[in-house]
PDB file of C-alpha atoms in Angstrom:
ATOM      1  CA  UNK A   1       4.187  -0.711  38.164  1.00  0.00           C
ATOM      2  CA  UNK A   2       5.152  -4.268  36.414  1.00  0.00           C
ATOM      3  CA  UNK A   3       1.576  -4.697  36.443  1.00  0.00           C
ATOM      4  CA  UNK A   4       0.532  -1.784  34.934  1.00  0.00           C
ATOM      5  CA  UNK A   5       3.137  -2.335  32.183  1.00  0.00           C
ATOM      6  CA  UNK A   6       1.652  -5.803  31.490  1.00  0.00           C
ATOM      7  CA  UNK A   7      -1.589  -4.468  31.492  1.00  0.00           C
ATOM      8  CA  UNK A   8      -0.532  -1.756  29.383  1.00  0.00           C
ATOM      9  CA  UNK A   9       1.096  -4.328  26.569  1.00  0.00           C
ATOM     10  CA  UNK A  10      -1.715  -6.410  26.515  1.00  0.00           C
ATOM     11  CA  UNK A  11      -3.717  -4.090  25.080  1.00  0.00           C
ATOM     12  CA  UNK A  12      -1.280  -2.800  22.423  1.00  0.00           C
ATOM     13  CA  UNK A  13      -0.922  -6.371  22.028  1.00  0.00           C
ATOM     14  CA  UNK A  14      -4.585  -6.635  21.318  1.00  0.00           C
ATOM     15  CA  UNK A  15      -5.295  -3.506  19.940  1.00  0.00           C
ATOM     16  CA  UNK A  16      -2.320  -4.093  17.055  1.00  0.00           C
ATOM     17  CA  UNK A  17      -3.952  -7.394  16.533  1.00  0.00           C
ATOM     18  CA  UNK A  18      -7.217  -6.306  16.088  1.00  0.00           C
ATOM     19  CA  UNK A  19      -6.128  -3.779  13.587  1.00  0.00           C
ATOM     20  CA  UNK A  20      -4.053  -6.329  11.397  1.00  0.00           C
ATOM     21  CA  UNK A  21      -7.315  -8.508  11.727  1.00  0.00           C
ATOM     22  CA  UNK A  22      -9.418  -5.803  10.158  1.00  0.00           C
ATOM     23  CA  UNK A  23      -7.066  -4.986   7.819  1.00  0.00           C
ATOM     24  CA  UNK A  24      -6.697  -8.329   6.332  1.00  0.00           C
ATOM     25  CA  UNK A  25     -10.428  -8.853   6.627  1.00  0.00           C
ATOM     26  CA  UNK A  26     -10.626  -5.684   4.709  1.00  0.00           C
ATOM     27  CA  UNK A  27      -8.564  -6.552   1.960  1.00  0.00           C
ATOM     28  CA  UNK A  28      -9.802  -9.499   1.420  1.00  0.00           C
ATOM     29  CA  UNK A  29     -13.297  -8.473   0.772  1.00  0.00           C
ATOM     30  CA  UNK A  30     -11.399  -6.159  -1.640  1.00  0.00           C
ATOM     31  CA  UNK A  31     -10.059  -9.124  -3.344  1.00  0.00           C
ATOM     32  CA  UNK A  32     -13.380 -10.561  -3.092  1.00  0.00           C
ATOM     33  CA  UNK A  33     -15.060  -7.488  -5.412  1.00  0.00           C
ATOM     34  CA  UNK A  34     -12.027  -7.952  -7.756  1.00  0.00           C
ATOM     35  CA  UNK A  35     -12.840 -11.372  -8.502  1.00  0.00           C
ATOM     36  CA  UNK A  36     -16.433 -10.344  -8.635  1.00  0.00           C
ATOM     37  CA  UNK A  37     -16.366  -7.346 -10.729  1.00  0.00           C
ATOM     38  CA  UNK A  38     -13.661  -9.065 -13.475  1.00  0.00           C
ATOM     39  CA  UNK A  39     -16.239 -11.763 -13.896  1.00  0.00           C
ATOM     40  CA  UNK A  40     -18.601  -9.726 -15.029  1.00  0.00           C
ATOM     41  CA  UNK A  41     -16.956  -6.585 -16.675  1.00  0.00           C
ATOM     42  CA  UNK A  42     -13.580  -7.658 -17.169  1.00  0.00           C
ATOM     43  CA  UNK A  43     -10.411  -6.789 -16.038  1.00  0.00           C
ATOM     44  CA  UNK A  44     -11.186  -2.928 -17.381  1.00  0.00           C
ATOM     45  CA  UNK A  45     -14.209  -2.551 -14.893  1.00  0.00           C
ATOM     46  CA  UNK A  46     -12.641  -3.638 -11.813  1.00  0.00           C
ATOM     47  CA  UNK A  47     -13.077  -0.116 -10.270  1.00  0.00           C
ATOM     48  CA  UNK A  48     -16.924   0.348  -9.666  1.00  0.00           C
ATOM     49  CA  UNK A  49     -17.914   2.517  -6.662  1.00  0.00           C
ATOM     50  CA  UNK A  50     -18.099  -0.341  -3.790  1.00  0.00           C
ATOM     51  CA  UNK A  51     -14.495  -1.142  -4.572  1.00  0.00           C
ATOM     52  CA  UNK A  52     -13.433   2.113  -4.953  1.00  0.00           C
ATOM     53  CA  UNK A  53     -15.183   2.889  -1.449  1.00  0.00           C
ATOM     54  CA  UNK A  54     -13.463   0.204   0.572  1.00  0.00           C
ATOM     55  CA  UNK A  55      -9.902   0.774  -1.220  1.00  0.00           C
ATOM     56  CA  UNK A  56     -10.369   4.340   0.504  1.00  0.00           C
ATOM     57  CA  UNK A  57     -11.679   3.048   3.384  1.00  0.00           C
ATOM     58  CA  UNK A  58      -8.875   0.440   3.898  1.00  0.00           C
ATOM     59  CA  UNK A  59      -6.179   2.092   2.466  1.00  0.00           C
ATOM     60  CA  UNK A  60      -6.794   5.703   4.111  1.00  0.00           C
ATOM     61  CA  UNK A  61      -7.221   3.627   7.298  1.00  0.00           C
ATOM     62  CA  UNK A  62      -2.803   2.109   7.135  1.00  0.00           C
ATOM     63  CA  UNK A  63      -2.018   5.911   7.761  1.00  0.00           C
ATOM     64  CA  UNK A  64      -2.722   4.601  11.156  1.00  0.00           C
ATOM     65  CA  UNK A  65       0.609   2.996  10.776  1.00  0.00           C
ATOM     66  CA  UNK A  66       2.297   5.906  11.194  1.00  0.00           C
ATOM     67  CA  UNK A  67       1.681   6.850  14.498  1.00  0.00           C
ATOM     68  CA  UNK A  68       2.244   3.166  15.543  1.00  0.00           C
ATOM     69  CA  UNK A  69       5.701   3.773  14.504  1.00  0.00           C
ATOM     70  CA  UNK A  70       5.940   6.970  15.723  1.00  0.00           C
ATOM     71  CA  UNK A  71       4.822   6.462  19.255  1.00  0.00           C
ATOM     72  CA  UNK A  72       6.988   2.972  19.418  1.00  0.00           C
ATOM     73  CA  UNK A  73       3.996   0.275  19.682  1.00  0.00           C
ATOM     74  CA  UNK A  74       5.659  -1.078  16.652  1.00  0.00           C
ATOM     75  CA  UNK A  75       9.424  -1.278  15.522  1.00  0.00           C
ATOM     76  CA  UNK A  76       9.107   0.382  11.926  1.00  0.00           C
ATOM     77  CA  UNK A  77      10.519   3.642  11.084  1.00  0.00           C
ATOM     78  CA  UNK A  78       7.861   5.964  11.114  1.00  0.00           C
ATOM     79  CA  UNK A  79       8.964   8.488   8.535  1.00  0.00           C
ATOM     80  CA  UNK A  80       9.898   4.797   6.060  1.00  0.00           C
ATOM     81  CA  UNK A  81       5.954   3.787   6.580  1.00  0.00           C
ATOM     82  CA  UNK A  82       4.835   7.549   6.431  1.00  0.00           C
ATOM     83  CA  UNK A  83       6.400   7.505   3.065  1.00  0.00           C
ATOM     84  CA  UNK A  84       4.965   4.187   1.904  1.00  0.00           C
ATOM     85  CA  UNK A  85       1.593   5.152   2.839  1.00  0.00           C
ATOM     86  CA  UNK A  86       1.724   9.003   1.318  1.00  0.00           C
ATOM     87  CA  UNK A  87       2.157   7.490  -1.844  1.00  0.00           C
ATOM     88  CA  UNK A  88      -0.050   4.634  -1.741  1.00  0.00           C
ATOM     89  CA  UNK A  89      -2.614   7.165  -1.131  1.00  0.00           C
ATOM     90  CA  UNK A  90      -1.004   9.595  -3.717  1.00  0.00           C
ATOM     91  CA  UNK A  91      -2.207   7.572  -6.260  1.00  0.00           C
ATOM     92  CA  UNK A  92      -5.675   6.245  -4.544  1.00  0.00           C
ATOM     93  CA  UNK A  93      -6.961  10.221  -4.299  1.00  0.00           C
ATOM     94  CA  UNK A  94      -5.071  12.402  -6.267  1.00  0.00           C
ATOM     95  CA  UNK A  95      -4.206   9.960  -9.682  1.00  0.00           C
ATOM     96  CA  UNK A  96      -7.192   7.616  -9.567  1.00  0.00           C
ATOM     97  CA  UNK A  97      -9.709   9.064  -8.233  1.00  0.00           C
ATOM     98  CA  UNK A  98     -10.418  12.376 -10.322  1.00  0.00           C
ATOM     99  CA  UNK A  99      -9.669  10.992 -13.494  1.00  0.00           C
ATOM    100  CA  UNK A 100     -11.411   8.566 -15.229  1.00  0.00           C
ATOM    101  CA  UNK A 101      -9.152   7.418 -18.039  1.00  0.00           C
ATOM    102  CA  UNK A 102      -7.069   5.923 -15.147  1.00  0.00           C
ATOM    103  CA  UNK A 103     -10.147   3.792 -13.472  1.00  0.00           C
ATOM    104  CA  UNK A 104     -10.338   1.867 -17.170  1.00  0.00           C
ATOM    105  CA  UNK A 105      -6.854   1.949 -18.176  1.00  0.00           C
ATOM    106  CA  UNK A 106      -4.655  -1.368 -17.422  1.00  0.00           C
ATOM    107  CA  UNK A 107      -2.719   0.200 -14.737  1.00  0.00           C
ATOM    108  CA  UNK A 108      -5.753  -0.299 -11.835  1.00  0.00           C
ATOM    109  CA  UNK A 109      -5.759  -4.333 -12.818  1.00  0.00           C
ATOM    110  CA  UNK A 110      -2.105  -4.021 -12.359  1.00  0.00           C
ATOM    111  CA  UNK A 111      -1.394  -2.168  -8.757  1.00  0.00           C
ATOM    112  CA  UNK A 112      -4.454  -3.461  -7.531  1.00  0.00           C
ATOM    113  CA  UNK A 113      -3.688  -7.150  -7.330  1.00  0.00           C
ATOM    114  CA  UNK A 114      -0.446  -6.119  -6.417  1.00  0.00           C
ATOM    115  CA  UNK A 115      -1.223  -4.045  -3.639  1.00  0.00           C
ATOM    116  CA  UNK A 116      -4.308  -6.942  -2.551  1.00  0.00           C
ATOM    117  CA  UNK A 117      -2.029  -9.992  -2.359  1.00  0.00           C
ATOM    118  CA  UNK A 118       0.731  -7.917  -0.536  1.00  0.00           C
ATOM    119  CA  UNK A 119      -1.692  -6.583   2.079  1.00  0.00           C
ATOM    120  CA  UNK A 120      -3.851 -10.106   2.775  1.00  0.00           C
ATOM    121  CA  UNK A 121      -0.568 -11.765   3.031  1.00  0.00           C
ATOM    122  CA  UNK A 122       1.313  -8.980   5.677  1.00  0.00           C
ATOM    123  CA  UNK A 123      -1.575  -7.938   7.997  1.00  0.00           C
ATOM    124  CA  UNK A 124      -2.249 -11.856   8.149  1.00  0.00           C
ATOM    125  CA  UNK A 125       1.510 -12.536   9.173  1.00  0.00           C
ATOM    126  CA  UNK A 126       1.223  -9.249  11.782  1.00  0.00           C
ATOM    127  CA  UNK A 127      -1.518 -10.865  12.877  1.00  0.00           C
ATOM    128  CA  UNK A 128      -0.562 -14.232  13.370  1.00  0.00           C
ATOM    129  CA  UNK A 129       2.939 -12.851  14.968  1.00  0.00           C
ATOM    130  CA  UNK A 130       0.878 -10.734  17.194  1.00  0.00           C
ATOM    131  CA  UNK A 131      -1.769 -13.471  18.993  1.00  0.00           C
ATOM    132  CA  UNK A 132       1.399 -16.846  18.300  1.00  0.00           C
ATOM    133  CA  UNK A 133       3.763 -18.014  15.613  1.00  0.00           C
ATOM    134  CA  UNK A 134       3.120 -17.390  12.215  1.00  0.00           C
ATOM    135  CA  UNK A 135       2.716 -20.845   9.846  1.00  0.00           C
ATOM    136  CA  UNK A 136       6.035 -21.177   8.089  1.00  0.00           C
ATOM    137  CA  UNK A 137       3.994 -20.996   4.750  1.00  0.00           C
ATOM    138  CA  UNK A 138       2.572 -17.373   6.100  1.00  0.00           C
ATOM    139  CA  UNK A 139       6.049 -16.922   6.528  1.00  0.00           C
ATOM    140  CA  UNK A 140       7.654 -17.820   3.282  1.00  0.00           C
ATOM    141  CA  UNK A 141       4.727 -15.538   1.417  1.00  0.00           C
ATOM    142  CA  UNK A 142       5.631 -12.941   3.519  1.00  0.00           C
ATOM    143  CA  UNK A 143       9.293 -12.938   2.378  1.00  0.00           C
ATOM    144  CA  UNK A 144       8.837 -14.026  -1.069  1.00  0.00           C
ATOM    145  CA  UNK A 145       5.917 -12.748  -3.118  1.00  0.00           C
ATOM    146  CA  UNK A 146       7.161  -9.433  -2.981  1.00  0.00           C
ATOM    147  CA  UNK A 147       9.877 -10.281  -5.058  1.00  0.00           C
ATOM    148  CA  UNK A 148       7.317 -10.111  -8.025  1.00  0.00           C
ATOM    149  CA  UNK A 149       4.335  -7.945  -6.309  1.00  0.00           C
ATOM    150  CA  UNK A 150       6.524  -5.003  -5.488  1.00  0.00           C
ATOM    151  CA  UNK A 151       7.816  -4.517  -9.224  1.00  0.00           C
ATOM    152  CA  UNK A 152       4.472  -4.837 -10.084  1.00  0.00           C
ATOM    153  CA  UNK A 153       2.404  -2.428  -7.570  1.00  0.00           C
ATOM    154  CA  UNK A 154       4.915   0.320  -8.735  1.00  0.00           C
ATOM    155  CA  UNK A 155       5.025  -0.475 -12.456  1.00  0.00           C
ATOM    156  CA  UNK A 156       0.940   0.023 -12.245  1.00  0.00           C
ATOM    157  CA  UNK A 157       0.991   2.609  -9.929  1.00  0.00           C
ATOM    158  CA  UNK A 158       3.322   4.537 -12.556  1.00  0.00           C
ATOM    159  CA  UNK A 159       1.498   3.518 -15.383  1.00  0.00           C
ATOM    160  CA  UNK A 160      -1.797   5.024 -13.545  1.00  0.00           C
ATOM    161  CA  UNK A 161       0.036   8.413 -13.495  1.00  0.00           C
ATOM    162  CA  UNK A 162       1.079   8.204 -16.874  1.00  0.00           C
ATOM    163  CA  UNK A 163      -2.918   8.043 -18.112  1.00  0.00           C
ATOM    164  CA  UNK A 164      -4.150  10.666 -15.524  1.00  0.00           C
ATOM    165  CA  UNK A 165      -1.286  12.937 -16.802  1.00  0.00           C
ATOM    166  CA  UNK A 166      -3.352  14.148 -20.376  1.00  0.00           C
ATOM    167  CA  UNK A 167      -6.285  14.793 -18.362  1.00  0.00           C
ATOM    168  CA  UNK A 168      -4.318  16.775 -15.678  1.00  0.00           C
ATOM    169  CA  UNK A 169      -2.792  18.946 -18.410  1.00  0.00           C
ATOM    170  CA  UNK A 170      -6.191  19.434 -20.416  1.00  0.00           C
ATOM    171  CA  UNK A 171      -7.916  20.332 -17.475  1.00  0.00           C
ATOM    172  CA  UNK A 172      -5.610  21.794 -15.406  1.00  0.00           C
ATOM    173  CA  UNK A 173      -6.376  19.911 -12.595  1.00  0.00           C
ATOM    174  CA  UNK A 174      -4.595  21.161  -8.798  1.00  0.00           C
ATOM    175  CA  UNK A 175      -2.783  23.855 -10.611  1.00  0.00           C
ATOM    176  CA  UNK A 176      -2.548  27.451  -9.795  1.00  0.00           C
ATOM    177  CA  UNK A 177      -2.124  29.888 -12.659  1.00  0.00           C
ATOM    178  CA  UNK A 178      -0.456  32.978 -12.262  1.00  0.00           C
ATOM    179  CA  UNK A 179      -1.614  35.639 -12.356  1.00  0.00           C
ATOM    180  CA  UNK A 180      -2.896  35.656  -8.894  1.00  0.00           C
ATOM    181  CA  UNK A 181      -3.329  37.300  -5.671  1.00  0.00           C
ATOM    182  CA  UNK A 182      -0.469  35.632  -3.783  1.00  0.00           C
ATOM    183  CA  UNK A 183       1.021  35.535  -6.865  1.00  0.00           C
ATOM    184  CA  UNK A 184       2.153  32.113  -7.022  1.00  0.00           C
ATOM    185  CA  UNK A 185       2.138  29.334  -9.603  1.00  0.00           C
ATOM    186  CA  UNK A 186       1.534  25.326  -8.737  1.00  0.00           C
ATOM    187  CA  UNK A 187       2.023  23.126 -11.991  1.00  0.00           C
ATOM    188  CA  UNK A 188       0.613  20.067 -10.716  1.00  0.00           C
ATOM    189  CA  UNK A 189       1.151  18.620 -14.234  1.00  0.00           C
ATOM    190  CA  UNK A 190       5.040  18.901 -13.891  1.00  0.00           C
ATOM    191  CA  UNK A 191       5.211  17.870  -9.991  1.00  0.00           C
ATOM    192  CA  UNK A 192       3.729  14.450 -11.423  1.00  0.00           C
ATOM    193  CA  UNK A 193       6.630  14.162 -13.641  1.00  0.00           C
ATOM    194  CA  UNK A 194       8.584  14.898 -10.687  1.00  0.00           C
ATOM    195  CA  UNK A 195       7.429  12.643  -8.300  1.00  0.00           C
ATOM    196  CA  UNK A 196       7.737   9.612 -11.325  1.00  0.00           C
ATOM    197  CA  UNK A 197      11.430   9.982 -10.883  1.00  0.00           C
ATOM    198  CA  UNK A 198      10.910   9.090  -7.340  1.00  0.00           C
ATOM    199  CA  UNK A 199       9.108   5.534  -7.624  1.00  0.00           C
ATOM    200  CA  UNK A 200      11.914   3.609  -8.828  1.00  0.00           C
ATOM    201  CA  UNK A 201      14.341   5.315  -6.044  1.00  0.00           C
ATOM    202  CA  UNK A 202      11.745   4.173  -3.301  1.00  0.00           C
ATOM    203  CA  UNK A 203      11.135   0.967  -5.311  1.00  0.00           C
ATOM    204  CA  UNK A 204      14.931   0.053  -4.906  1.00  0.00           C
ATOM    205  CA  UNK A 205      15.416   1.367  -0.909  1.00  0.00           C
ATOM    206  CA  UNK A 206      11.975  -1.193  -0.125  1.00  0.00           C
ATOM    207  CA  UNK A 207      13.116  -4.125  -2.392  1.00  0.00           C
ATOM    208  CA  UNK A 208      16.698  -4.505  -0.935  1.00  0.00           C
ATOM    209  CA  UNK A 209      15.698  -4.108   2.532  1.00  0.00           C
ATOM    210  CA  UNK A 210      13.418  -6.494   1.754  1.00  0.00           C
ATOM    211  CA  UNK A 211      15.610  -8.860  -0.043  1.00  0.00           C
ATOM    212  CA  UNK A 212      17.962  -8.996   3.401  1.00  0.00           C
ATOM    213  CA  UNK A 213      15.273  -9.351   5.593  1.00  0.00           C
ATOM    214  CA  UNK A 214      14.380 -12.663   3.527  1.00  0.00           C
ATOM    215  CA  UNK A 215      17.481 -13.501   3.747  1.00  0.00           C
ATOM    216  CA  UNK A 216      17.908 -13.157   7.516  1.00  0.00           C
ATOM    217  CA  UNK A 217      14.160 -14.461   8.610  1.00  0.00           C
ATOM    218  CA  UNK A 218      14.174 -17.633   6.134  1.00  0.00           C
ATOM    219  CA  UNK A 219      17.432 -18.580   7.510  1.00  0.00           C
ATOM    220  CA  UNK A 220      16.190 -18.380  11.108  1.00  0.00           C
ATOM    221  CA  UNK A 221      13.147 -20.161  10.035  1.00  0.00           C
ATOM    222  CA  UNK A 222      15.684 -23.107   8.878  1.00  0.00           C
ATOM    223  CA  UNK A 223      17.343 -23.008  12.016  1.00  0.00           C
ATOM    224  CA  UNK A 224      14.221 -23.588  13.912  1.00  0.00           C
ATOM    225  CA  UNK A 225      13.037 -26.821  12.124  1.00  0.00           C
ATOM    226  CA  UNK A 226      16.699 -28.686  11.546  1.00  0.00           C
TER     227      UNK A 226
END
């Protein structure tokens, strides 16, 4: 039985860190095509169709995260990541993807580098907490840069609402008008007003948590090398 538990962590060992690998792989190609695509159109034509493809690809791919939690290969709570990944892919699909106003407005430049240096910077500190010890510079990125890339992934991913939202109303995009058969209405318009109120509240729950996590895994990180 002990064996068969061993054998059984091992591979959600590996498994986990293969995932983190391919995610920060994966996001750092991303970061690649940024780089790419701004040198040659600008920071207004950062969203071409390769980029948009592997944002999907990569981004679709963390709602794998979720069931990690849920089934206990990680310690996160699952309905906390659920959350965080709903909306990340709120935006990616349902804001960003239909409308084009919002692939040339300012807010992609914004959330994307936001969301890029988070994600290269966490799935590389999973990854090297999964297969050793994280560098103490992994470390310190981990627990700091969100102090400025949080504010800013959620300032951009508003701001990409706010210039999908005249386009939603012109063309009233995943609304149902009544009349109908069932004889309900959906004003998809008003639910993103609705759902604006709620970035800021999630916003503040994250950045706090995160804030005494910093506190608590900086401090241990002290302890380790005095």
């Amino acid at each position: 039985v002990i064996l068969l538990l061993n054998s059984m962590g091992a591979l959600v060992t590996g498994y986990l860190a293969a995932y983190n690998l391919i995610q920060t792989a994966g996001w750092s190609y991303l970061m690649f095509l940024m780089i790419c695509n701004f040198q040659s159109r600008g920071a207004y034509g950062l969203y071409d169709p390769e980029l948009e493809l592997t944002l999907q690809v990569f981004q679709t791919l963390a709602f794998l995260e979720f069931f990690h939690a849920l089934f206990g290969l990680v310690k996160s709570n699952a309905a906390q990541t659920l959350g965080q990944v709903f909306s990340r892919n709120y935006i990616l699909w349902i804001i960003v993807g239909p409308f084009k106003s919002v692939k040339i407005s300012p807010a992609v430049p914004l959330f994307l580098t936001a969301w890029t240096i988070t994600e290269i910077v966490r799935y590389f500190f999973y990854f090297l907490s999964l297969v050793g010890s994280p560098l103490y510079s992994v470390t310190y990125l981990r627990y700091t840069m969100f102090i400025v890339l949080y504010p800013m992934g959620v300032a951009g991913e508003m701001m990409a609402v706010y210039y999908a939202q005249p386009e939603i109303l012109a063309k009233n995009a995943f609304t149902v008008s009544m009349p109908n058969v069932c004889n309900i209405g959906f004003d998809f318009y008003s639910v993103t007003w609705a759902l604006q109120a709620l970035w800021p509240l999630g916003l503040f729950q994250l950045y706090t948590y995160m804030l005494r996590q910093r506190k608590k895994v900086l401090s241990l990180e002290k302890e380790k090398s005095s």
